Amino acid sequence: AHASSSTPLPEEDRLQVFFLLYDSSAEDINFLKSLEREKEAFDKLIDHQKRMPTIMPTFNNFSTQEMQQACGGVGGSYAGGTLPLSMDTRTGGGGKQKSSKERRDIAVDVREFRAALPSILHQGGMRLAPATLTVGDFILSNVHCVERKSISDLFGSFANGRLYDQTESMAKYYKCPCVLIEFDPDKNFALQNSNELGGEIRSDSIGSKLTLLTMCFPKLRLLWARSPHETLKIFKKLKRNHQEVDVDKAVEIGNNETLDGLLLGENGCNNEDEDNDGANDAAKNMLLRLPGVNAHNARKIMNECDSIASLSIKSREELRRIAGPVAGQKLFTFFRKSDF
């Protein structure tokens, strides 16, 4: 029986497969396109494998960076060693770690609620504090400030230079500024085609622009997510081991720069005499840093008071009338403090 099974069948008895296809038809075109897509997919996989970073080996479920940090190494921190990259594994009790309370508070700019990300963050258990933020879109902690960019917004921000200004403001006030690039789940997870990548800096390359941006701001961190659900996971990891965000402080950050422009006269210059420019600038800078002073009441305070001294002797009722109930009370308490 074995000999008969190994004997080749006659040619007329062998199975034959025929592929019928109309020449120059829609079926022919679709078949050729499917072959082309399959070839491009394999080419991208091969190219991606060449560019993939080397995977670090892990031991006992701890990464190499965590082991270096546990042994006193320098590989477990970022931002100049001021921020921990991961939790220290040097714990007593047989290596058991106490589970810390999950951080959930996030300050969100009110303009971001037009996107889907805030609702997904809320569904994921995060506590959102809507606020009008001058710097950043999402404030995760007192060190993490995130500017969210969709793909189209990213290209537009590079074209008009807005992203550079936003990054400059974030780097000025936060230790770890971040730019979140949020991709469309229905499109390719790539900023540009692999054949457009090269070793030279080009003005029309988005990769070159991101490289130059990170060179100008070494503290900047680039985050990318395929979908808002991935962004939720990233935010939870970033908030780990950091204090909750101070919403009031996040709102005040950057307001003074806005006030500098608002307190200028028409046509961008002061209306005072040139001889008093130095004194006016000093008094204006001091006024901008008083508690309770904001973009809505600073101009009115300058119209009502000739100097900081005249403002300091105002009564509680006068300060409330000039600056508002809450801001007036803050100014009254500040000026009446005895422990200067």
Coordinates of C-alpha atoms in Angstrom, one line a residue:
A1 CA 0.0 0.0 0.0
H2 CA 2.9 2.3 0.8
A3 CA 4.5 1.7 -2.6
S4 CA 1.3 2.5 -4.4
S5 CA 0.8 5.8 -2.5
S6 CA 4.3 7.0 -3.4
T7 CA 3.9 6.2 -7.1
P8 CA 3.2 9.5 -8.9
L9 CA -0.2 9.8 -10.6
P10 CA -0.4 9.9 -14.4
E11 CA -0.5 13.5 -15.7
E12 CA -4.1 13.1 -16.9
D13 CA -5.2 12.2 -13.4
R14 CA -3.4 15.0 -11.5
L15 CA -5.4 17.9 -10.0
Q16 CA -5.3 21.0 -12.1
V17 CA -6.2 24.6 -11.0
F18 CA -7.3 27.2 -13.5
F19 CA -7.5 30.9 -12.7
L20 CA -9.9 32.7 -15.1
L21 CA -9.5 36.4 -15.5
Y22 CA -10.8 38.9 -18.1
D23 CA -8.0 40.8 -19.6
S24 CA -8.0 44.6 -18.9
S25 CA -11.1 44.3 -16.7
A26 CA -12.0 45.6 -13.2
E27 CA -11.2 42.2 -11.7
D28 CA -7.7 42.3 -13.2
I29 CA -7.1 45.8 -11.8
N30 CA -8.4 44.8 -8.3
F31 CA -6.2 41.7 -8.3
L32 CA -3.1 43.7 -9.3
K33 CA -3.8 46.3 -6.6
S34 CA -4.2 43.7 -4.0
L35 CA -0.8 42.2 -5.0
E36 CA 0.7 45.7 -4.8
R37 CA -0.8 46.4 -1.3
E38 CA 0.5 43.1 -0.1
K39 CA 4.0 43.8 -1.4
E40 CA 4.0 47.3 0.2
A41 CA 2.9 45.8 3.5
F42 CA 5.8 43.4 3.6
D43 CA 8.2 46.2 2.6
K44 CA 6.9 48.4 5.4
L45 CA 7.3 45.5 7.9
I46 CA 10.9 44.9 6.8
D47 CA 11.7 48.6 7.0
H48 CA 10.0 49.0 10.4
Q49 CA 12.0 46.1 11.8
K50 CA 15.2 47.7 10.7
R51 CA 14.3 50.9 12.5
M52 CA 12.8 49.4 15.7
P53 CA 14.7 50.1 18.9
T54 CA 16.4 47.3 20.6
I55 CA 14.2 45.7 23.3
M56 CA 15.9 45.8 26.7
P57 CA 16.0 42.4 28.5
T58 CA 14.0 42.2 31.7
F59 CA 14.8 40.2 34.8
N60 CA 12.3 39.3 37.5
N61 CA 9.6 41.5 35.8
F62 CA 11.7 44.7 36.4
S63 CA 13.2 46.6 33.5
T64 CA 16.9 47.5 33.3
Q65 CA 16.2 51.1 34.1
E66 CA 14.3 50.1 37.3
M67 CA 17.1 47.8 38.3
Q68 CA 19.7 50.6 37.7
Q69 CA 17.6 53.0 39.9
A70 CA 17.3 50.4 42.6
C71 CA 21.1 49.9 42.6
G72 CA 21.7 53.7 42.7
G73 CA 22.3 54.2 39.0
V74 CA 21.4 57.2 37.0
G75 CA 19.2 55.6 34.4
G76 CA 16.0 55.9 36.3
S77 CA 15.3 59.6 36.0
Y78 CA 14.7 62.3 33.5
A79 CA 14.6 66.1 33.3
G80 CA 18.1 66.4 34.6
G81 CA 17.5 63.8 37.4
T82 CA 14.8 65.9 39.0
L83 CA 11.9 63.6 38.1
P84 CA 11.8 59.9 38.8
L85 CA 11.2 57.6 35.8
S86 CA 9.8 54.8 37.8
M87 CA 9.2 53.7 41.4
D88 CA 12.2 52.7 43.5
T89 CA 12.3 49.0 44.1
R90 CA 14.2 49.2 47.3
T91 CA 11.4 48.5 49.7
G92 CA 11.2 46.4 52.8
G93 CA 8.8 43.8 53.9
G94 CA 10.1 41.1 51.5
G95 CA 9.9 43.3 48.5
K96 CA 6.2 44.2 48.9
Q97 CA 5.3 47.6 47.8
K98 CA 2.5 49.7 49.2
S99 CA -0.1 50.6 46.7
S100 CA -0.3 54.3 46.5
K101 CA -3.5 56.2 45.9
E102 CA -4.2 56.6 42.2
R103 CA -3.9 60.2 41.0
R104 CA -6.9 61.3 39.0
D105 CA -7.1 65.1 38.9
I106 CA -6.5 66.8 35.6
A107 CA -6.9 70.4 34.7
V108 CA -8.4 70.7 31.2
D109 CA -8.7 73.8 29.0
V110 CA -12.4 74.4 28.3
R111 CA -11.7 74.6 24.5
E112 CA -10.6 70.9 24.6
F113 CA -14.1 69.8 25.5
R114 CA -15.0 70.0 21.8
A115 CA -12.9 66.9 21.2
A116 CA -13.6 63.3 22.3
L117 CA -10.6 63.0 24.7
P118 CA -12.1 64.7 27.8
S119 CA -15.2 62.4 27.8
I120 CA -13.0 59.3 27.5
L121 CA -10.8 60.6 30.3
H122 CA -13.9 61.0 32.4
Q123 CA -15.1 57.5 31.6
G124 CA -11.7 56.2 32.5
G125 CA -12.0 57.5 36.1
M126 CA -10.2 60.7 35.8
R127 CA -11.5 63.8 37.6
L128 CA -11.5 66.8 35.2
A129 CA -11.3 70.4 36.3
P130 CA -12.4 72.7 33.4
A131 CA -10.5 75.9 33.3
T132 CA -9.3 78.6 31.0
L133 CA -5.6 77.7 30.6
T134 CA -3.1 80.1 29.1
V135 CA -0.3 77.5 28.9
G136 CA -1.1 74.0 27.8
D137 CA -4.2 72.0 27.1
F138 CA -4.0 69.4 29.9
I139 CA -2.1 69.9 33.2
L140 CA -1.5 66.4 34.7
S141 CA 0.7 67.5 37.7
N142 CA 2.8 70.5 38.8
V143 CA 5.5 69.3 36.4
H144 CA 3.6 67.8 33.5
C145 CA 2.0 70.1 30.9
V146 CA 0.5 68.6 27.7
E147 CA -0.3 70.4 24.5
R148 CA -2.6 68.1 22.4
K149 CA -2.2 68.1 18.6
S150 CA -4.1 66.2 16.0
I151 CA -2.3 65.5 12.7
S152 CA -3.8 68.4 10.8
D153 CA -3.3 70.8 13.8
L154 CA 0.3 69.7 14.1
F155 CA 1.1 70.6 10.5
G156 CA -0.8 73.9 10.8
S157 CA 1.0 74.8 14.1
F158 CA 4.3 74.3 12.4
A159 CA 3.3 76.3 9.4
N160 CA 2.3 79.4 11.4
G161 CA 4.9 79.0 14.2
R162 CA 2.3 78.6 17.0
L163 CA 3.7 75.4 18.3
Y164 CA 7.1 77.0 18.9
D165 CA 5.5 79.7 21.0
Q166 CA 3.4 77.1 22.9
T167 CA 6.4 74.9 23.6
E168 CA 8.4 78.0 24.8
S169 CA 5.7 78.9 27.3
M170 CA 5.4 75.3 28.6
A171 CA 9.2 75.0 29.0
K172 CA 9.2 78.3 30.9
Y173 CA 6.8 77.2 33.6
Y174 CA 6.9 73.3 33.7
K175 CA 9.8 70.9 34.2
C176 CA 8.4 68.3 31.8
P177 CA 6.5 69.9 28.8
C178 CA 4.9 67.4 26.5
V179 CA 3.4 67.6 23.0
L180 CA 0.8 64.8 22.5
I181 CA 0.4 63.8 18.8
E182 CA -3.0 62.1 18.5
F183 CA -3.5 60.0 15.4
D184 CA -6.7 59.1 13.7
P185 CA -7.6 55.5 14.4
D186 CA -9.0 55.1 10.9
K187 CA -5.7 56.2 9.2
N188 CA -2.1 55.0 9.1
F189 CA -0.2 55.3 12.3
A190 CA 2.6 57.4 10.7
L191 CA 3.4 61.0 10.2
Q192 CA 5.0 60.5 6.8
N193 CA 5.9 57.6 4.4
S194 CA 9.0 55.6 5.1
N195 CA 10.5 56.6 1.7
E196 CA 10.4 60.2 2.7
L197 CA 12.7 59.7 5.7
G198 CA 16.3 60.7 5.3
G199 CA 19.4 61.8 7.1
E200 CA 19.2 65.5 6.0
I201 CA 17.1 68.3 7.5
R202 CA 14.5 69.5 5.1
S203 CA 12.1 72.4 5.5
D204 CA 9.2 70.3 4.1
S205 CA 9.7 67.3 6.3
I206 CA 7.6 67.0 9.5
G207 CA 10.2 64.7 11.0
S208 CA 12.9 67.4 10.5
K209 CA 10.6 70.0 12.1
L210 CA 10.1 67.8 15.2
T211 CA 13.8 67.2 15.4
L212 CA 14.6 70.9 15.4
L213 CA 11.9 71.6 18.0
T214 CA 13.3 69.1 20.4
M215 CA 16.8 70.5 19.8
C216 CA 15.6 74.0 20.7
F217 CA 13.8 72.6 23.8
P218 CA 15.7 69.6 25.3
K219 CA 13.1 69.2 28.1
L220 CA 10.3 68.6 25.6
R221 CA 8.8 65.2 25.5
L222 CA 6.9 63.9 22.4
L223 CA 3.9 61.6 23.1
W224 CA 1.9 59.8 20.4
A225 CA -1.2 57.8 20.7
R226 CA -3.2 55.8 18.2
S227 CA -6.5 56.7 19.8
P228 CA -7.9 58.7 22.8
H229 CA -8.1 55.4 24.8
E230 CA -4.3 55.1 24.4
T231 CA -4.0 58.7 25.6
L232 CA -5.8 57.7 28.8
K233 CA -3.3 55.0 29.5
I234 CA -0.4 57.4 28.9
F235 CA -1.9 60.1 31.2
K236 CA -2.3 57.5 34.0
K237 CA 1.3 56.5 33.8
L238 CA 2.6 60.1 33.7
K239 CA 0.6 61.0 36.8
R240 CA 2.0 58.1 38.8
N241 CA 4.4 59.1 41.6
H242 CA 3.6 62.8 41.2
Q243 CA 1.4 65.1 43.2
E244 CA -2.0 66.2 42.1
V245 CA -2.3 69.2 40.0
D246 CA -2.9 72.6 41.6
V247 CA -5.7 74.0 39.4
D248 CA -5.6 77.5 40.7
K249 CA -1.8 77.7 40.0
A250 CA -2.3 76.2 36.6
V251 CA -4.9 78.9 35.7
E252 CA -2.6 81.7 36.9
I253 CA 0.4 80.5 35.0
G254 CA 0.9 82.6 31.9
N255 CA -1.7 85.2 32.8
N256 CA 1.0 87.9 33.6
E257 CA 2.3 87.7 30.0
T258 CA -1.2 88.2 28.7
L259 CA -1.7 91.1 31.1
D260 CA 1.4 92.8 29.8
G261 CA -0.2 93.1 26.4
L262 CA -3.6 94.1 27.8
L263 CA -2.2 96.9 30.0
L264 CA -0.4 98.6 27.0
G265 CA -2.2 101.4 25.4
E266 CA -3.6 101.4 21.9
N267 CA -1.2 100.7 19.1
G268 CA 0.9 98.6 21.5
C269 CA 2.6 101.5 23.4
N270 CA 2.0 103.2 26.8
N271 CA 0.1 106.5 26.9
E272 CA 2.3 108.0 29.6
D273 CA 5.1 110.4 29.1
E274 CA 8.5 108.9 28.1
D275 CA 10.2 110.3 31.3
N276 CA 8.0 108.1 33.5
D277 CA 8.3 104.9 31.4
G278 CA 10.8 103.3 33.8
A279 CA 8.7 104.0 36.9
N280 CA 5.5 102.9 35.2
D281 CA 7.0 99.6 34.1
A282 CA 8.1 98.8 37.6
A283 CA 4.8 99.7 39.1
K284 CA 2.9 97.8 36.4
N285 CA 5.0 94.7 37.0
M286 CA 4.4 94.9 40.7
L287 CA 0.7 95.3 40.1
L288 CA 0.5 92.2 37.8
R289 CA 1.9 90.0 40.6
L290 CA -0.5 91.1 43.3
P291 CA -3.0 88.4 44.4
G292 CA -6.4 88.6 42.7
V293 CA -5.2 90.8 39.8
N294 CA -6.3 89.4 36.5
A295 CA -7.0 90.5 32.9
H296 CA -10.5 91.8 33.8
N297 CA -9.7 94.1 36.7
A298 CA -6.1 95.2 36.1
R299 CA -7.0 98.0 33.7
K300 CA -9.7 99.3 36.1
I301 CA -7.3 99.3 39.0
M302 CA -4.8 101.4 37.0
N303 CA -7.5 103.9 36.1
E304 CA -8.7 104.2 39.8
C305 CA -5.3 104.3 41.5
D306 CA -2.2 106.4 40.7
S307 CA 0.3 104.2 42.5
I308 CA 0.7 101.0 44.4
A309 CA 0.8 103.1 47.6
S310 CA -2.6 104.6 46.9
L311 CA -4.0 101.2 46.2
S312 CA -2.7 99.8 49.5
I313 CA -4.5 102.3 51.6
K314 CA -7.9 101.6 50.1
S315 CA -10.6 100.2 52.4
R316 CA -12.1 96.8 52.0
E317 CA -15.2 98.2 50.3
E318 CA -13.3 100.3 47.9
L319 CA -11.1 97.4 46.9
R320 CA -14.1 95.2 46.3
R321 CA -15.7 97.9 44.2
I322 CA -12.6 98.3 42.1
A323 CA -11.3 94.8 41.7
G324 CA -14.4 92.7 42.5
P325 CA -15.6 90.9 45.6
V326 CA -13.1 88.0 45.6
A327 CA -10.1 89.9 44.2
G328 CA -10.8 92.9 46.5
Q329 CA -10.7 90.7 49.6
K330 CA -7.4 89.1 48.5
L331 CA -5.9 92.5 48.0
F332 CA -7.1 93.8 51.3
T333 CA -5.8 90.7 53.2
F334 CA -2.4 91.0 51.3
F335 CA -1.9 94.7 52.2
R336 CA -3.0 94.2 55.8
K337 CA -0.5 91.4 56.6
S338 CA 1.8 92.3 59.4
D339 CA 4.5 89.7 58.7
F340 CA 6.2 91.1 55.6

